[in-house]
mmCIF file of N, CA and C in Angstrom:
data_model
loop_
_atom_site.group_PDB
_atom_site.id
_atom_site.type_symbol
_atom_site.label_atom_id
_atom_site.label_comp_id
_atom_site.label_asym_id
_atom_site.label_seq_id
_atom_site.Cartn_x
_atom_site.Cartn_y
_atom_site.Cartn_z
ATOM 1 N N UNK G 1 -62.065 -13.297 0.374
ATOM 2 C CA UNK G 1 -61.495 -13.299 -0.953
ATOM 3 C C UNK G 1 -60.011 -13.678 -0.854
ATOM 4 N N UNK G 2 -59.418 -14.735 -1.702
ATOM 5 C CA UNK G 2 -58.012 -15.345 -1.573
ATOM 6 C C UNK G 2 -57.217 -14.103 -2.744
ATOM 7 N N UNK G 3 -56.202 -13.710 -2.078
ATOM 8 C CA UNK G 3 -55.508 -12.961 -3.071
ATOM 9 C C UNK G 3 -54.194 -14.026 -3.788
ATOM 10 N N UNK G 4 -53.553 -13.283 -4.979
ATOM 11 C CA UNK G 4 -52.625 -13.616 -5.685
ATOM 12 C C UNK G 4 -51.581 -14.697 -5.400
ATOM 13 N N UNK G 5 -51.428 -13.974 -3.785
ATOM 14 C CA UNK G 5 -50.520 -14.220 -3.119
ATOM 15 C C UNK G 5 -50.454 -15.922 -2.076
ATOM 16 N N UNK G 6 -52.007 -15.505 -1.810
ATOM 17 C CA UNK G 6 -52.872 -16.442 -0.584
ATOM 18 C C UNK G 6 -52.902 -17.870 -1.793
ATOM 19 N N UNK G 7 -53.290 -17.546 -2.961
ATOM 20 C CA UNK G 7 -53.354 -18.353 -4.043
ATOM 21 C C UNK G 7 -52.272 -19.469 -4.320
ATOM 22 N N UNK G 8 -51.255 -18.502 -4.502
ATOM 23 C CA UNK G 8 -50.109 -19.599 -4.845
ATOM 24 C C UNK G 8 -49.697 -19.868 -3.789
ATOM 25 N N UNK G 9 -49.477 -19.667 -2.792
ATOM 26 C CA UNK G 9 -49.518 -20.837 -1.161
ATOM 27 C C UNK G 9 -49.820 -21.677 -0.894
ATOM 28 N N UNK G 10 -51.298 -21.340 -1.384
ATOM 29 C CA UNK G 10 -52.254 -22.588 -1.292
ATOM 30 C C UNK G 10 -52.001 -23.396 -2.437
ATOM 31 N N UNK G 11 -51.493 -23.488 -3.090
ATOM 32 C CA UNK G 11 -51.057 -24.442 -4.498
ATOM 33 C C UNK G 11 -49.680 -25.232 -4.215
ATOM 34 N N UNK G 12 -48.898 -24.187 -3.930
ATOM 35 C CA UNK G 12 -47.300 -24.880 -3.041
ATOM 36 C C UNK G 12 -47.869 -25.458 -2.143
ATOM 37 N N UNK G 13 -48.522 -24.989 -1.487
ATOM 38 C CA UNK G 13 -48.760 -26.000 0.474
ATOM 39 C C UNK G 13 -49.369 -27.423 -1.072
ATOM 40 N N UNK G 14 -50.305 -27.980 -1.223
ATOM 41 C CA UNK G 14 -50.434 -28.999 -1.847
ATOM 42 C C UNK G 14 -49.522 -29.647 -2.934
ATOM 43 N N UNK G 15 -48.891 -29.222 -3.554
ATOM 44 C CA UNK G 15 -48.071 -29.490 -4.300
ATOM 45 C C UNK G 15 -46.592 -30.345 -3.454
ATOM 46 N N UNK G 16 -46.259 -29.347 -2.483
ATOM 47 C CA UNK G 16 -45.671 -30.022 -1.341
ATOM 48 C C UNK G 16 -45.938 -31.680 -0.641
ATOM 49 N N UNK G 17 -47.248 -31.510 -0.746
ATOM 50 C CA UNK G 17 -48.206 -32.478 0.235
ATOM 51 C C UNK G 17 -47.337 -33.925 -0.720
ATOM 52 N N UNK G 18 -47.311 -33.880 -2.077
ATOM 53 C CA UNK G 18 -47.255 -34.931 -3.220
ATOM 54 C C UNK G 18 -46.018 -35.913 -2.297
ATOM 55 N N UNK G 19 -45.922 -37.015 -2.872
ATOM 56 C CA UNK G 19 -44.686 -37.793 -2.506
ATOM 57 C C UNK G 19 -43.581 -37.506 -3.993
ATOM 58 N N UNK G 20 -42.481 -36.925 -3.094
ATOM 59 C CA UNK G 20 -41.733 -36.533 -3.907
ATOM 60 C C UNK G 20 -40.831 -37.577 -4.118
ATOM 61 N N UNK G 21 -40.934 -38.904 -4.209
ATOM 62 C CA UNK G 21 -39.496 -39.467 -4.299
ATOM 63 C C UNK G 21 -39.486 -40.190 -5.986
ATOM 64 N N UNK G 22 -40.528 -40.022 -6.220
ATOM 65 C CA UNK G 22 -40.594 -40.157 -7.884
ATOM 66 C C UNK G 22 -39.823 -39.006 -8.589
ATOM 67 N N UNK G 23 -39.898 -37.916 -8.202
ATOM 68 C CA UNK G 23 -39.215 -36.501 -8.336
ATOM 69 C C UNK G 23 -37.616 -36.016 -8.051
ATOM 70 N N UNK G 24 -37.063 -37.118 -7.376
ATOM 71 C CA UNK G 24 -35.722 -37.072 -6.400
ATOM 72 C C UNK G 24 -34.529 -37.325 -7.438
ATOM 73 N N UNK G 25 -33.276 -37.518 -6.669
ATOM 74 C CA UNK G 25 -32.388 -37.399 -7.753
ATOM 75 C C UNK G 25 -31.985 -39.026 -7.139
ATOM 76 N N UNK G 26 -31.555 -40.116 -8.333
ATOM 77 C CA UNK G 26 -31.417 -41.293 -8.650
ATOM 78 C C UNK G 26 -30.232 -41.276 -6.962
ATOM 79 N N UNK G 27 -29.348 -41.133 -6.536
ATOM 80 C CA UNK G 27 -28.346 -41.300 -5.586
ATOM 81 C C UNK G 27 -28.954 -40.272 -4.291
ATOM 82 N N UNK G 28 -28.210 -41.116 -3.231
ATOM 83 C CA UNK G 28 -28.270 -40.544 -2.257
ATOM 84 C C UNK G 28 -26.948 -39.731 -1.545
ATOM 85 N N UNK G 29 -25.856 -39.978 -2.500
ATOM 86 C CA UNK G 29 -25.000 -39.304 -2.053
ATOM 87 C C UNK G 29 -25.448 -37.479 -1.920
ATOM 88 N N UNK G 30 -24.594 -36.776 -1.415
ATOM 89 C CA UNK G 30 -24.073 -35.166 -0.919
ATOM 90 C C UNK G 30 -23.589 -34.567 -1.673
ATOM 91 N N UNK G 31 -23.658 -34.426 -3.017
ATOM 92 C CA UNK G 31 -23.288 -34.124 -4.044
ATOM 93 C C UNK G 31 -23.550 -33.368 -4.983
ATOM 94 N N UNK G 32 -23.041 -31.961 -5.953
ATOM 95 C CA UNK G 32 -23.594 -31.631 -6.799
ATOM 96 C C UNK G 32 -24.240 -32.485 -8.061
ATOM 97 N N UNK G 33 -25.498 -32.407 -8.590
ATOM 98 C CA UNK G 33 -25.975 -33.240 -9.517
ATOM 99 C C UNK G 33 -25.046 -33.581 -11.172
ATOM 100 N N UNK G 34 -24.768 -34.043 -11.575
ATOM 101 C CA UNK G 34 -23.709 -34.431 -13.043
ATOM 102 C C UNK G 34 -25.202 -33.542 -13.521
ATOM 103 N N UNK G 35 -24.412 -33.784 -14.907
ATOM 104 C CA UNK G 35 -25.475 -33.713 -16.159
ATOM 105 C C UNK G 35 -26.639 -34.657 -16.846
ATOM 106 N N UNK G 36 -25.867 -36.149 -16.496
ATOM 107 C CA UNK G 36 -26.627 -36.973 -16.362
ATOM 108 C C UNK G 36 -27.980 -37.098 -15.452
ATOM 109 N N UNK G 37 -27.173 -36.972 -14.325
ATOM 110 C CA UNK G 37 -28.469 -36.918 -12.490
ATOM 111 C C UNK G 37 -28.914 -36.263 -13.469
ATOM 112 N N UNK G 38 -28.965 -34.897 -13.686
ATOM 113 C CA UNK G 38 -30.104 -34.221 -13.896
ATOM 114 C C UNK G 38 -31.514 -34.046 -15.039
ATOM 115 N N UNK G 39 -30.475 -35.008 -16.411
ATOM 116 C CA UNK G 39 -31.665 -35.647 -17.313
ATOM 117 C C UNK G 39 -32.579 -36.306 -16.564
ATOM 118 N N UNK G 40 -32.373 -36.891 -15.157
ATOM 119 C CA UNK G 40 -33.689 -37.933 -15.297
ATOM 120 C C UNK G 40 -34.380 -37.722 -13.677
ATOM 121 N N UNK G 41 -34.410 -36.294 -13.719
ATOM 122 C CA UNK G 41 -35.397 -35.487 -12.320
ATOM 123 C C UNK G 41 -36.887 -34.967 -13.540
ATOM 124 N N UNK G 42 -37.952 -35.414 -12.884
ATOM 125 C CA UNK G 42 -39.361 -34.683 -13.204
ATOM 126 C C UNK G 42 -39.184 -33.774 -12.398
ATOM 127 N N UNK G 43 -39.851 -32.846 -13.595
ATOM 128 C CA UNK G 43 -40.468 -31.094 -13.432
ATOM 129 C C UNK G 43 -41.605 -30.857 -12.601
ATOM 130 N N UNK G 44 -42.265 -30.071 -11.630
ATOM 131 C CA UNK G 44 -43.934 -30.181 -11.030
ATOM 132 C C UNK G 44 -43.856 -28.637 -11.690
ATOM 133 N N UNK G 45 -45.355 -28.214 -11.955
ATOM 134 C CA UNK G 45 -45.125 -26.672 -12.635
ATOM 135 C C UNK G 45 -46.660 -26.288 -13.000
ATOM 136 N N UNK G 46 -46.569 -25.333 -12.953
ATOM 137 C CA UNK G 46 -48.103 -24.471 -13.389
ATOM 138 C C UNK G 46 -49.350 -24.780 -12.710
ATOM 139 N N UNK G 47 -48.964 -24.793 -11.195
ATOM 140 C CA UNK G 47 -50.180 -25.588 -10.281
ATOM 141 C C UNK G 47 -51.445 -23.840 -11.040
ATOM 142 N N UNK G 48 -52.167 -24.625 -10.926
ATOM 143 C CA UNK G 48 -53.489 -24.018 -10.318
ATOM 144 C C UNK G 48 -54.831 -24.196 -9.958
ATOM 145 N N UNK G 49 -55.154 -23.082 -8.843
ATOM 146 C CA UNK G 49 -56.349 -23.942 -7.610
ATOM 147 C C UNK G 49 -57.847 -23.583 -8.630
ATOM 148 N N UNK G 50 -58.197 -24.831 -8.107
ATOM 149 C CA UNK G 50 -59.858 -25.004 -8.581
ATOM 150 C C UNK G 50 -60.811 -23.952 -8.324
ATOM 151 N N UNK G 51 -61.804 -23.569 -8.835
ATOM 152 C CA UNK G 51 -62.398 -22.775 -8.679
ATOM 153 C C UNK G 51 -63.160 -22.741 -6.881
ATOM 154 N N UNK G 52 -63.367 -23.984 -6.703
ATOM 155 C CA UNK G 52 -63.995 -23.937 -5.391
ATOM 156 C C UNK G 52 -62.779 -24.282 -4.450
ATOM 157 N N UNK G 53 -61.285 -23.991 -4.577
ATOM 158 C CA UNK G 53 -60.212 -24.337 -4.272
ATOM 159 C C UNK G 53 -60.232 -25.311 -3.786
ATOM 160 N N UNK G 54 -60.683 -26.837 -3.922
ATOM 161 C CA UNK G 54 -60.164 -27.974 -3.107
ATOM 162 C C UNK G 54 -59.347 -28.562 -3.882
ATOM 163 N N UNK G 55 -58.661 -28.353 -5.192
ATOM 164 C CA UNK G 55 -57.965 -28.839 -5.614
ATOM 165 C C UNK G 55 -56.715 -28.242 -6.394
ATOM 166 N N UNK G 56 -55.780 -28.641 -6.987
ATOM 167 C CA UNK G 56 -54.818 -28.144 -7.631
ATOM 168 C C UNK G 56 -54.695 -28.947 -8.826
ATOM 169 N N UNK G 57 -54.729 -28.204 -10.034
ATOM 170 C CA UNK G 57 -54.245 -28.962 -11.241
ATOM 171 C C UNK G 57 -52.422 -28.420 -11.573
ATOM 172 N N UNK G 58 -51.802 -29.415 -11.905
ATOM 173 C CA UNK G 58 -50.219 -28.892 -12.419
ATOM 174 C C UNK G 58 -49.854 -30.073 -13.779
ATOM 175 N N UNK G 59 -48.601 -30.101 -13.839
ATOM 176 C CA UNK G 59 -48.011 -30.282 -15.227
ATOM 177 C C UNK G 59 -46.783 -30.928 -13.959
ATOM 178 N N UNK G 60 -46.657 -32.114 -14.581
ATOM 179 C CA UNK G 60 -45.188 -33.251 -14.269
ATOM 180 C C UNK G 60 -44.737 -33.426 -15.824
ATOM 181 N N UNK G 61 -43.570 -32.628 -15.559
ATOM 182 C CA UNK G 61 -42.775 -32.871 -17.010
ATOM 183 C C UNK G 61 -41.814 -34.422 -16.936
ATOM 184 N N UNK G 62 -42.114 -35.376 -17.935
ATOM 185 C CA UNK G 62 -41.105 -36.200 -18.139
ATOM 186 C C UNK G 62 -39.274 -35.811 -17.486
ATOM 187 N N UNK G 63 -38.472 -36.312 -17.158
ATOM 188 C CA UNK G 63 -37.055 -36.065 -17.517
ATOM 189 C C UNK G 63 -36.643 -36.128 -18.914
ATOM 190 N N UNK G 64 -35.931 -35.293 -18.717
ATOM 191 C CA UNK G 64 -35.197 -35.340 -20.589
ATOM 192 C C UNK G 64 -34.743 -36.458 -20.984
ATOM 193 N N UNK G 65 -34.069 -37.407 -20.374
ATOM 194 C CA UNK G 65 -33.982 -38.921 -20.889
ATOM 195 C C UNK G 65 -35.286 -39.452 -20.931
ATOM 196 N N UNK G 66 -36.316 -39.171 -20.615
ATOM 197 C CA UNK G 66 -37.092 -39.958 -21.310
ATOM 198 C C UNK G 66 -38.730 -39.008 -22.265
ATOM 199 N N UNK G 67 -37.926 -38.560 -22.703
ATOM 200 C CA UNK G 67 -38.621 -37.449 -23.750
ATOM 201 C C UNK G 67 -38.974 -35.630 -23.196
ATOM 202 N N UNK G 68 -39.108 -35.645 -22.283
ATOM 203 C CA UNK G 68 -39.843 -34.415 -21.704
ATOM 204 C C UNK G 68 -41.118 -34.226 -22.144
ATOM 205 N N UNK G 69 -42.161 -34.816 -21.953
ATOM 206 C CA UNK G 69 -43.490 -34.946 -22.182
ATOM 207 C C UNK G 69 -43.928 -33.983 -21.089
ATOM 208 N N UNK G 70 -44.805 -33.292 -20.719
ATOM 209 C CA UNK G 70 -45.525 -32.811 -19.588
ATOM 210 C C UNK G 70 -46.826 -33.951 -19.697
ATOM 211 N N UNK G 71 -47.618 -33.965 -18.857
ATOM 212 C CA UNK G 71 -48.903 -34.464 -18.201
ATOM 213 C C UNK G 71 -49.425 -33.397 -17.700
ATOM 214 N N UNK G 72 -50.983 -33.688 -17.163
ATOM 215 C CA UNK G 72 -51.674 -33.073 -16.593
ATOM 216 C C UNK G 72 -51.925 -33.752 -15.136
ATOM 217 N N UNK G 73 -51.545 -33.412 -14.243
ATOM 218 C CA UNK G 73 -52.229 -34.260 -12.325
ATOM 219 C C UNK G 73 -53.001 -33.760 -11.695
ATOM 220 N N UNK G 74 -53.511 -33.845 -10.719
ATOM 221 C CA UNK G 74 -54.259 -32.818 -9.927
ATOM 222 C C UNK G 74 -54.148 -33.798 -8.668
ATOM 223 N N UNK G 75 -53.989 -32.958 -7.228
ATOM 224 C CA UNK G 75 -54.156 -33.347 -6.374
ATOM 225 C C UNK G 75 -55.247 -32.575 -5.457
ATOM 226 N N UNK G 76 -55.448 -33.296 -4.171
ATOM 227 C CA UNK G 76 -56.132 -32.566 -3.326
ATOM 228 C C UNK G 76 -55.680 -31.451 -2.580
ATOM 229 N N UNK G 77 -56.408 -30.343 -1.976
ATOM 230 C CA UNK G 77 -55.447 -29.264 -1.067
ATOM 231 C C UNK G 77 -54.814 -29.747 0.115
ATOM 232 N N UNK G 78 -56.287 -30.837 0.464
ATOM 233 C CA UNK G 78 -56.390 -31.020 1.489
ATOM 234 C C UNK G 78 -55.220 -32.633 1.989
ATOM 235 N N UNK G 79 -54.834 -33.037 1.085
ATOM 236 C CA UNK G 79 -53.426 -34.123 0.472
ATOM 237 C C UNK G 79 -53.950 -35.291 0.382
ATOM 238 N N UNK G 80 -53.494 -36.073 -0.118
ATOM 239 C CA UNK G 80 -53.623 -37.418 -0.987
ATOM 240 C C UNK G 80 -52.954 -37.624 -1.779
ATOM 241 N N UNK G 81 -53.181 -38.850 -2.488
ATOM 242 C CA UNK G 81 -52.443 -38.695 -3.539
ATOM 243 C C UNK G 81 -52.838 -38.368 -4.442
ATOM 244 N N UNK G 82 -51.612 -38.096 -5.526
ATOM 245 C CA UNK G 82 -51.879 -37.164 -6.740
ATOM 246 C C UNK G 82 -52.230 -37.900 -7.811
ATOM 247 N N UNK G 83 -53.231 -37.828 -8.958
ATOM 248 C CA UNK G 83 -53.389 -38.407 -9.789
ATOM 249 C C UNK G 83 -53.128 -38.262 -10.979
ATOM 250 N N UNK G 84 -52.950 -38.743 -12.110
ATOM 251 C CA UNK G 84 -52.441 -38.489 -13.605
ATOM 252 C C UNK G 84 -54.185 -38.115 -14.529
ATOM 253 N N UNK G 85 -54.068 -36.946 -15.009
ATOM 254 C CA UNK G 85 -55.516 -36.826 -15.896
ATOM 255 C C UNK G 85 -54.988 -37.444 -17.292
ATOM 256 N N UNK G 86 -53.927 -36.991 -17.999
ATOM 257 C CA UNK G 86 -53.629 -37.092 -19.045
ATOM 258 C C UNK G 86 -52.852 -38.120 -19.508
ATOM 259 N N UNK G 87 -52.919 -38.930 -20.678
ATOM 260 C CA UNK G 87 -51.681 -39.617 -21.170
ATOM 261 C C UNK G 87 -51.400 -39.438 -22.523
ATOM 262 N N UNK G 88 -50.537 -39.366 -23.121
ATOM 263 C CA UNK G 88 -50.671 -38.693 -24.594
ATOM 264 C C UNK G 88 -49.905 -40.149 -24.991
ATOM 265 N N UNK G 89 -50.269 -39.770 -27.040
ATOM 266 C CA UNK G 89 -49.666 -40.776 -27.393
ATOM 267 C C UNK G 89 -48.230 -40.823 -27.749
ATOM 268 N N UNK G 90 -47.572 -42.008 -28.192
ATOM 269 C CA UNK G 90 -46.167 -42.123 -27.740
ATOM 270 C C UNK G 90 -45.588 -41.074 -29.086
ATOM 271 N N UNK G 91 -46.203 -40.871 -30.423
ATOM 272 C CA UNK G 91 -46.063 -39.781 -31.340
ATOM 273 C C UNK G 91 -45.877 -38.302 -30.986
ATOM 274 N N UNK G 92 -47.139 -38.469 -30.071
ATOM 275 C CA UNK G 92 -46.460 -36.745 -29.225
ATOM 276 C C UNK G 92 -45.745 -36.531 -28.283
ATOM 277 N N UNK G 93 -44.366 -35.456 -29.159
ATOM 278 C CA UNK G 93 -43.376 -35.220 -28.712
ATOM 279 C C UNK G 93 -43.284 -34.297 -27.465
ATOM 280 N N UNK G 94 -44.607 -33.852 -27.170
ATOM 281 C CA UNK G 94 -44.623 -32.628 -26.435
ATOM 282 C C UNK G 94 -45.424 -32.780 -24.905
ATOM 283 N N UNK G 95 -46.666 -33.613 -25.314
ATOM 284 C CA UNK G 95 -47.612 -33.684 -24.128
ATOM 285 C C UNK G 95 -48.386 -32.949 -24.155
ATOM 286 N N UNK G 96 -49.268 -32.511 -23.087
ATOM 287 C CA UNK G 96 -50.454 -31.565 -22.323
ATOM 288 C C UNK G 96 -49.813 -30.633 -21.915
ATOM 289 N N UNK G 97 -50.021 -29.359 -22.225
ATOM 290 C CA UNK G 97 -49.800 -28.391 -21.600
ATOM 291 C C UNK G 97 -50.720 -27.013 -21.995
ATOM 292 N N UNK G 98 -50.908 -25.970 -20.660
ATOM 293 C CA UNK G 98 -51.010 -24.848 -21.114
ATOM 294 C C UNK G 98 -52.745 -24.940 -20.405
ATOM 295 N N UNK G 99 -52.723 -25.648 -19.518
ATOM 296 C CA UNK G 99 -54.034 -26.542 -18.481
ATOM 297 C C UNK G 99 -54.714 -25.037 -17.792
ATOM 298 N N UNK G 100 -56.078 -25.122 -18.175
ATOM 299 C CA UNK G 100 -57.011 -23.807 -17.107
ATOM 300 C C UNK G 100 -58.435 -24.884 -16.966
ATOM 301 N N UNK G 101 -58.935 -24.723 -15.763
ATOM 302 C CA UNK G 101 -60.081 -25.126 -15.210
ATOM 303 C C UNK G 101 -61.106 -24.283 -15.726
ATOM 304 N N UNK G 102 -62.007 -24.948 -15.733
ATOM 305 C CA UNK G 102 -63.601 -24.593 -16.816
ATOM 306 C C UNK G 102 -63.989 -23.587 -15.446
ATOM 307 N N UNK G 103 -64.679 -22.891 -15.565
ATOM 308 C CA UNK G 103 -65.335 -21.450 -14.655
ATOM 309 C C UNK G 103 -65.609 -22.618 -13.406
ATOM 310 N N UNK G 104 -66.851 -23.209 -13.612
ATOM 311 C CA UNK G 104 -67.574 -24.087 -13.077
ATOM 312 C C UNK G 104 -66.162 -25.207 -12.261
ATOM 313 N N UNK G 105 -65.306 -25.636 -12.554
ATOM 314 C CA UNK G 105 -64.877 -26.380 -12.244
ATOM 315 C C UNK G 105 -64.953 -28.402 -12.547
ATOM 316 N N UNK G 106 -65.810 -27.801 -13.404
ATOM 317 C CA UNK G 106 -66.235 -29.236 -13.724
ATOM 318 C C UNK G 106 -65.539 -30.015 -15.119
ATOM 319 N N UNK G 107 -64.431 -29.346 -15.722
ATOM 320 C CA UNK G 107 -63.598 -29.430 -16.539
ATOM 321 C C UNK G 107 -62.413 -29.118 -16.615
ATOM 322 N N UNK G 108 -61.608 -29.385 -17.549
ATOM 323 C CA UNK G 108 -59.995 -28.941 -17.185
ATOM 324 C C UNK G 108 -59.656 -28.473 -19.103
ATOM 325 N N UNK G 109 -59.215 -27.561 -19.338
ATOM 326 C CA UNK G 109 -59.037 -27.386 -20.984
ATOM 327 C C UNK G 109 -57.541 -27.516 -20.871
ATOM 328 N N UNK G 110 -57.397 -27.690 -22.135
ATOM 329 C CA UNK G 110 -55.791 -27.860 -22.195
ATOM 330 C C UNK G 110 -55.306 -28.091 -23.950
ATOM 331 N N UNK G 111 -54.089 -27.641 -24.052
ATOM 332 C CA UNK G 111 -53.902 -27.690 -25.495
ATOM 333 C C UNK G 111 -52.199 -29.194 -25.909
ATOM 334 N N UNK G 112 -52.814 -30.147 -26.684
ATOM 335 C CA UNK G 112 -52.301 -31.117 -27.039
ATOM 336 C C UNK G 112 -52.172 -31.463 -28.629
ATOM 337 N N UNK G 113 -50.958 -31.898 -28.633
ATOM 338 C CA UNK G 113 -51.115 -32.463 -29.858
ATOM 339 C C UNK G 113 -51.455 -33.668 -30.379
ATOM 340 N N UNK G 114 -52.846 -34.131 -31.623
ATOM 341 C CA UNK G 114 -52.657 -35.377 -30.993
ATOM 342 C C UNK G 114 -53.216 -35.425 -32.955
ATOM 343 N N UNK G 115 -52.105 -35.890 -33.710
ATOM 344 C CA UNK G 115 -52.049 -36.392 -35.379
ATOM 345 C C UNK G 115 -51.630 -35.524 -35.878
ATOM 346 N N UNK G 116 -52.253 -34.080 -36.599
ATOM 347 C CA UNK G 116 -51.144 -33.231 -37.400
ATOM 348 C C UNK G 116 -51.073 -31.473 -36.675
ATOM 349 N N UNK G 117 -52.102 -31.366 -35.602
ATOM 350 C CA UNK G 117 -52.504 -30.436 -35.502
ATOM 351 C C UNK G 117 -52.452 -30.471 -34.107
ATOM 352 N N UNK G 118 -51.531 -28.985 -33.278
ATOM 353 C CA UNK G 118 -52.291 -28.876 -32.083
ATOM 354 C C UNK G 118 -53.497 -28.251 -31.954
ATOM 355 N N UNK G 119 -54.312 -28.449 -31.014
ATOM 356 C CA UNK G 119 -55.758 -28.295 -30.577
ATOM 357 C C UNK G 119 -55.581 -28.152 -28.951
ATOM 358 N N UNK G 120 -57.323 -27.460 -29.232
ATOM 359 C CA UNK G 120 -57.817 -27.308 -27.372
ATOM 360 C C UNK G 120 -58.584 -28.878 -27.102
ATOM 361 N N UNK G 121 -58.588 -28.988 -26.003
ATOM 362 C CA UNK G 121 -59.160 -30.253 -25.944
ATOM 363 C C UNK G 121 -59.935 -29.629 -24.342
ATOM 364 N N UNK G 122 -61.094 -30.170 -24.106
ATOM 365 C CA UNK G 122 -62.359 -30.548 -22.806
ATOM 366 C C UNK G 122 -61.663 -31.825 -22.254
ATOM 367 N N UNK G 123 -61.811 -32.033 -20.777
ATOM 368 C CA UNK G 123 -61.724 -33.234 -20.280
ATOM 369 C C UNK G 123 -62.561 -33.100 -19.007
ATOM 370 N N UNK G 124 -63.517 -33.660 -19.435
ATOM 371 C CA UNK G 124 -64.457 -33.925 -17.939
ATOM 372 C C UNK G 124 -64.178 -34.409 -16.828
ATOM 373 N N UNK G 125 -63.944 -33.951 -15.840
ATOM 374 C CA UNK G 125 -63.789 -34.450 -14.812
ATOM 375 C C UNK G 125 -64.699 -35.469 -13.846
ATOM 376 N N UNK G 126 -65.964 -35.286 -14.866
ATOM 377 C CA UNK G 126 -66.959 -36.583 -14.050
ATOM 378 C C UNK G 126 -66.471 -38.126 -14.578
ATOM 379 N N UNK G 127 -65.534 -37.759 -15.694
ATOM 380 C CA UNK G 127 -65.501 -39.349 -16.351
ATOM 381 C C UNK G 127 -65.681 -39.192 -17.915
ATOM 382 N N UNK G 128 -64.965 -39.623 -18.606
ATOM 383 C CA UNK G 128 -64.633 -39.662 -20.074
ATOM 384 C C UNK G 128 -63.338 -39.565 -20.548
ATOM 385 N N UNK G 129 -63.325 -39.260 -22.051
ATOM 386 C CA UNK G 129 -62.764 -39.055 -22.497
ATOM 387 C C UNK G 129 -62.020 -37.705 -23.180
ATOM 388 N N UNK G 130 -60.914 -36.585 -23.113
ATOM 389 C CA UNK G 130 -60.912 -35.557 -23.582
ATOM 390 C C UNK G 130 -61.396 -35.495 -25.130
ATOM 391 N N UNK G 131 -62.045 -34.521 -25.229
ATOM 392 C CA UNK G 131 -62.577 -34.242 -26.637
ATOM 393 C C UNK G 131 -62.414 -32.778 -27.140
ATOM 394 N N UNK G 132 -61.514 -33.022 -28.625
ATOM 395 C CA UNK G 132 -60.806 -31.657 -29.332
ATOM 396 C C UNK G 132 -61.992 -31.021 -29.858
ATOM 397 N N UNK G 133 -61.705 -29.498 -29.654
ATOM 398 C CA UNK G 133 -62.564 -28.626 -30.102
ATOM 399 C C UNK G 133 -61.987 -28.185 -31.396
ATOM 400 N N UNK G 134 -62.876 -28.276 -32.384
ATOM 401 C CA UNK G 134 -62.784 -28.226 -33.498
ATOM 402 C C UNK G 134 -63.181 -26.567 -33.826
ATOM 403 N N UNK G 135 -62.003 -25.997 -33.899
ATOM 404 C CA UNK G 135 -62.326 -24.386 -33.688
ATOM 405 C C UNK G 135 -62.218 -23.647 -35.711
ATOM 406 N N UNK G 136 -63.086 -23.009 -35.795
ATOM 407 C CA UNK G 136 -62.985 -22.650 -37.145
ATOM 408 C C UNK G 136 -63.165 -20.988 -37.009
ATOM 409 N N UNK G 137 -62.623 -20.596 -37.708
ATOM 410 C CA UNK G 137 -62.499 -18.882 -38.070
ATOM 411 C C UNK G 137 -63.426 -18.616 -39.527
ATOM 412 N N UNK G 138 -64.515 -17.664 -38.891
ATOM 413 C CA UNK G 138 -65.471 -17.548 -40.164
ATOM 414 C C UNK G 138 -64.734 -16.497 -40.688
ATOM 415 N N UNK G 139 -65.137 -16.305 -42.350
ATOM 416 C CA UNK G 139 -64.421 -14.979 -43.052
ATOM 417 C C UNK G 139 -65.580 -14.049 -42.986
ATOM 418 N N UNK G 140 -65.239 -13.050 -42.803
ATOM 419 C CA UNK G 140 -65.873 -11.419 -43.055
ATOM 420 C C UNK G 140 -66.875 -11.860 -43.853
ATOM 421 N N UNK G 141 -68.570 -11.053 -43.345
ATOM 422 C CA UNK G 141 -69.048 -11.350 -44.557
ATOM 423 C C UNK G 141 -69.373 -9.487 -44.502
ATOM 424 N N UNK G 142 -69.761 -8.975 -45.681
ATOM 425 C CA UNK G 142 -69.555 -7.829 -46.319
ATOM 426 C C UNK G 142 -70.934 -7.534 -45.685
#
């Protein structure tokens, strides 16, 4: 049994694995970062391991110069490269976020905005397209 602890290790050790130079700061100088440098560093954040742990799903936030969108990626534990699940449209200000793996592992849920309303959305991991769950609240019946 992987504890709490064993968990998020195993999410850093892969998360690590990623090529970070998409992630880096624009100069190579020795330097504290301006305010600028630092608008335009991506975020990595909210790894978590797959149910059968061979994988890690996380969130790459845009830099603030260029909106701060999050995404959804997932890489392997075992390393590779990392891939993009999500792309939102250029209207949403916000992105994918707030990502949990289906029990099974065979899905990824996640909440997006996508026209007037945020929603949960399914995204299969065998291949498709994410599809919003259209969630309704029945009233009391007497």
């Amino acid at each position: 049994m992987t504890t709490t602890c064993g968990v998020r290790r195993l999410c850093a050790v892969a998360l690590l694995a990623l090529p970070l130079t998409c992630f880096a700061l624009p100069s190579d100088d020795s330097h504290f970062p301006s305010s600028e440098e630092l608008r335009h560093i991506k975020a990595i954040g909210s790894p978590q391991l797959s149910p059968d742990g061979s994988q890690v799903l996380f969130t790459v936030t845009d830099a603030t110069a260029d909106g701060a969108k999050s995404h959804l990626w997932m890489v392997s534990v075992a390393g590779g490269t990392a891939r993009q699940l999500t792309y939102s449209p250029a209207a949403d200000k916000r992105g994918e976020h707030n990502a949990v793996w289906a029990p099974d592992g065979s899905a990824v849920y996640f909440l997006a905005k996508r026209g007037e309303v945020t929603q949960l959305f399914r995204l299969p991991l065998a291949g498709g397209e994410a599809m919003a769950y259209d969630l309704k609240v029945l009233p009391v019946v007497d």
